[in-house]
Amino acid sequence: MHRWLESIVCPGMAPQVIGHSNYEIADLLHISIPSSPPSAARLEPPEPMDFMGPKNETPILRTFIAHLPEAVQLVKQIYENDSLITKSNTVQPTFRPGKPMNGSSNILIPFEAENVATYLFKLPFNGTKELWDKSSERTLETEVHTMKRLFKSIPVPFVYAHSATTENTIGCPYMVISYIAGVPLYDVWFGHHLHPDTISLETTEKCRERALDGIAQAMVKLGEFSFAKSGAPVFDDNDDVVDIGKSRFVDKTAMAYATPREGNQESAPSGAGQLIHQAAESRGVARAVMRGVSWLASLSPFGIFSIQRRAGPSAATLDPDVPGDMSDDSGDETEIVVFADWGPTSDPKEYYTRALDLHPQDHVYSRGVESLLNKFISWLLETDVSEDPRGALPKSTPFVFAHPDFDIQNFIVDTDGRLMGIIDWDGVEAVPRSIGNEALPGWLTRDWDPVMYVYESAMGDEEALRRGYQPNTLWEDSEEALARYRAIYTNLIAKHSPQLQAANAARVSRRSLVSENLAIAASDPVCRSRILDKVVSEMWEAYKDGISDTASSGDDFVSETDLYPTFYDIAQLYLENEVDDFLLDRLQAAFKALLLKVESA
């Protein structure tokens, strides 16, 4: 019998062990395995079963299982040459695959010896011959070399072996990395909610600050890498960056409009059609991939949330009326992740607007919304504190490394909150410093992304908590708590930065509350309007508070509420072609007031 590690896991993370069960790999995947399979044996699927039939298995997982003997042999070879672990001189352990886990775009399979995970196979969802392409190959190579380079300075998994092609003994692209023991940061961050009988709020708060300190220290170290261009790093054989090349990003606009609703076919942005058509050529495989993603997400209540944050509702929504639905009854066959190649560039604004530039809008309302967003981005970069001469990097190198998915699911800590590992570097690139390594973590800025922020008052209601309240989705922090932890984190960024850069690093971090959310608005049409509505509302509040001398001097309309239009009012003015220079001047003054307000928070 294969011993399986039964666990509750967050996507891409080491499991939190809660017990052990004897499962056969064939039982979980519903694949028949001979009692003593030869090394070249192929594993054939039986008839579909009630819980999960072959239609819900990802093609990449089936490929891996078919080459399981070769995978075990590779792990044995790695173990024999592994100098990072303590080994017995007399007994070689028997390695067995553990329970698959899901990352945001990968399947993770731990290999265990004596029920202790040691190595982890990381398999990309699209790692099939039909879907794997040069862009995917380049992205995997970049991730591998980045992790090897960063391993010298921050806690990331060690890369033992990899292949960026489908032509290998495993039959698919893969990475074999070290297994980082620990618990998901989410479990520690909300420990007082998840384990109220044993963990107090006071203990949780200490763990949170300890975790933020380790994360800030690691992120500051990423500032050692700065570049003149934005894009994916190109490495030499010594894992040193020698150039910046093309990168790729998830094209959420193409995904959101993959299947325009009946009667609304013109809603799809121009440029999306060709990408969607190209993806549709492999639709059968892509459909199986995303069905498998849905199944893997079901292994953890956190899983589907990660997919939604990464790819937008088109990859997670279960509403049959919404494009991208993954339910069997929807009849929709567009559950695909669309990537777009991009760059490199030396212009920070081009990074922010790359998704907008890829899909120019035809409708006057959409053009108006994007015009306003472009104005905000331009005003942000006109006063970019990352170019401030008081200690920041010089203007000639305005780009830095940043984690490609700087959110809570990609951090592993111990039970006291000490940082153990940072995972999921898929898609790493050099980004503008304003949203780079000094920026705030994603889970501390959620309240400015209303589509994603699902805080309920009961989450902070002691009486409701005593009655056993449990959220329908995930635990969230209140806006007040998020503001407090943002202040803590920016102080930690300053603490760990070189002395001459500390003050400016903290300013970059505080301002990233605005810059990060503008970047999300530019890349994700689903979140765009609600984020802009939040920004405009906060702008007028800052303006009326008189934070900015420039904004408040000489104005005779401060008390006129009808002259503080909402985002939707402004969008309507664009629709009617009634946006004049006077309004734009007021908007710019208010936006600058907002930046000053967040910098002083």
PDB file of N, CA and C in Angstrom, residues 209 212-220 438 485-497 502 505-506 509:
ATOM      1  N   GLU A 209       2.990  39.837  13.289  1.00  0.00           N
ATOM      2  CA  GLU A 209       4.098  40.790  13.213  1.00  0.00           C
ATOM      3  C   GLU A 209       5.414  40.069  12.939  1.00  0.00           C
ATOM      4  N   LEU A 212       5.380  39.256   9.204  1.00  0.00           N
ATOM      5  CA  LEU A 212       5.609  40.450   8.389  1.00  0.00           C
ATOM      6  C   LEU A 212       7.066  40.892   8.459  1.00  0.00           C
ATOM      7  N   ASP A 213       7.692  40.725   9.614  1.00  0.00           N
ATOM      8  CA  ASP A 213       9.102  41.096   9.743  1.00  0.00           C
ATOM      9  C   ASP A 213       9.971  40.235   8.833  1.00  0.00           C
ATOM     10  N   GLY A 214       9.736  38.928   8.826  1.00  0.00           N
ATOM     11  CA  GLY A 214      10.513  38.050   7.952  1.00  0.00           C
ATOM     12  C   GLY A 214      10.265  38.328   6.486  1.00  0.00           C
ATOM     13  N   ILE A 215       9.016  38.608   6.137  1.00  0.00           N
ATOM     14  CA  ILE A 215       8.682  38.886   4.739  1.00  0.00           C
ATOM     15  C   ILE A 215       9.314  40.200   4.292  1.00  0.00           C
ATOM     16  N   ALA A 216       9.225  41.231   5.124  1.00  0.00           N
ATOM     17  CA  ALA A 216       9.822  42.517   4.772  1.00  0.00           C
ATOM     18  C   ALA A 216      11.329  42.386   4.577  1.00  0.00           C
ATOM     19  N   GLN A 217      11.979  41.639   5.452  1.00  0.00           N
ATOM     20  CA  GLN A 217      13.421  41.438   5.333  1.00  0.00           C
ATOM     21  C   GLN A 217      13.770  40.759   4.015  1.00  0.00           C
ATOM     22  N   ALA A 218      12.992  39.755   3.631  1.00  0.00           N
ATOM     23  CA  ALA A 218      13.246  39.053   2.370  1.00  0.00           C
ATOM     24  C   ALA A 218      12.980  39.955   1.172  1.00  0.00           C
ATOM     25  N   MET A 219      11.913  40.733   1.225  1.00  0.00           N
ATOM     26  CA  MET A 219      11.579  41.603   0.094  1.00  0.00           C
ATOM     27  C   MET A 219      12.623  42.698  -0.099  1.00  0.00           C
ATOM     28  N   VAL A 220      13.145  43.223   0.984  1.00  0.00           N
ATOM     29  CA  VAL A 220      14.189  44.242   0.861  1.00  0.00           C
ATOM     30  C   VAL A 220      15.405  43.677   0.145  1.00  0.00           C
ATOM     31  N   GLU A 438       9.285  46.663  -2.537  1.00  0.00           N
ATOM     32  CA  GLU A 438       8.929  47.405  -1.323  1.00  0.00           C
ATOM     33  C   GLU A 438       7.418  47.590  -1.173  1.00  0.00           C
ATOM     34  N   TYR A 485      -1.939  47.119   9.980  1.00  0.00           N
ATOM     35  CA  TYR A 485      -0.859  46.235   9.552  1.00  0.00           C
ATOM     36  C   TYR A 485      -0.089  46.808   8.368  1.00  0.00           C
ATOM     37  N   ARG A 486      -0.738  47.637   7.570  1.00  0.00           N
ATOM     38  CA  ARG A 486       0.018  48.330   6.514  1.00  0.00           C
ATOM     39  C   ARG A 486       1.068  49.242   7.139  1.00  0.00           C
ATOM     40  N   ALA A 487       0.692  49.951   8.187  1.00  0.00           N
ATOM     41  CA  ALA A 487       1.647  50.830   8.867  1.00  0.00           C
ATOM     42  C   ALA A 487       2.792  50.025   9.474  1.00  0.00           C
ATOM     43  N   ILE A 488       2.470  48.886  10.066  1.00  0.00           N
ATOM     44  CA  ILE A 488       3.515  48.028  10.635  1.00  0.00           C
ATOM     45  C   ILE A 488       4.470  47.565   9.546  1.00  0.00           C
ATOM     46  N   TYR A 489       3.915  47.140   8.417  1.00  0.00           N
ATOM     47  CA  TYR A 489       4.769  46.602   7.353  1.00  0.00           C
ATOM     48  C   TYR A 489       5.677  47.676   6.766  1.00  0.00           C
ATOM     49  N   THR A 490       5.163  48.875   6.533  1.00  0.00           N
ATOM     50  CA  THR A 490       6.013  49.922   5.954  1.00  0.00           C
ATOM     51  C   THR A 490       7.143  50.293   6.913  1.00  0.00           C
ATOM     52  N   ASN A 491       6.869  50.269   8.206  1.00  0.00           N
ATOM     53  CA  ASN A 491       7.938  50.526   9.175  1.00  0.00           C
ATOM     54  C   ASN A 491       8.990  49.423   9.135  1.00  0.00           C
ATOM     55  N   LEU A 492       8.557  48.188   8.908  1.00  0.00           N
ATOM     56  CA  LEU A 492       9.508  47.082   8.807  1.00  0.00           C
ATOM     57  C   LEU A 492      10.339  47.183   7.533  1.00  0.00           C
ATOM     58  N   ILE A 493       9.725  47.629   6.437  1.00  0.00           N
ATOM     59  CA  ILE A 493      10.486  47.862   5.204  1.00  0.00           C
ATOM     60  C   ILE A 493      11.579  48.890   5.462  1.00  0.00           C
ATOM     61  N   ALA A 494      11.244  49.965   6.163  1.00  0.00           N
ATOM     62  CA  ALA A 494      12.244  50.982   6.490  1.00  0.00           C
ATOM     63  C   ALA A 494      13.324  50.413   7.407  1.00  0.00           C
ATOM     64  N   LYS A 495      12.911  49.607   8.365  1.00  0.00           N
ATOM     65  CA  LYS A 495      13.851  49.014   9.323  1.00  0.00           C
ATOM     66  C   LYS A 495      14.908  48.170   8.629  1.00  0.00           C
ATOM     67  N   HIS A 496      14.516  47.400   7.626  1.00  0.00           N
ATOM     68  CA  HIS A 496      15.450  46.475   6.984  1.00  0.00           C
ATOM     69  C   HIS A 496      16.157  47.078   5.770  1.00  0.00           C
ATOM     70  N   SER A 497      15.791  48.285   5.373  1.00  0.00           N
ATOM     71  CA  SER A 497      16.428  48.924   4.219  1.00  0.00           C
ATOM     72  C   SER A 497      17.727  49.598   4.639  1.00  0.00           C
ATOM     73  N   ALA A 502      15.990  54.213   3.704  1.00  0.00           N
ATOM     74  CA  ALA A 502      14.897  53.762   4.563  1.00  0.00           C
ATOM     75  C   ALA A 502      13.652  54.630   4.435  1.00  0.00           C
ATOM     76  N   ALA A 505      12.048  54.215   1.038  1.00  0.00           N
ATOM     77  CA  ALA A 505      11.470  52.882   0.885  1.00  0.00           C
ATOM     78  C   ALA A 505      10.109  52.808   1.564  1.00  0.00           C
ATOM     79  N   ALA A 506       9.992  53.434   2.733  1.00  0.00           N
ATOM     80  CA  ALA A 506       8.706  53.451   3.430  1.00  0.00           C
ATOM     81  C   ALA A 506       7.670  54.233   2.636  1.00  0.00           C
ATOM     82  N   SER A 509       6.449  52.095  -0.127  1.00  0.00           N
ATOM     83  CA  SER A 509       5.574  51.060   0.405  1.00  0.00           C
ATOM     84  C   SER A 509       4.181  51.618   0.694  1.00  0.00           C
TER      85      SER A 509
END
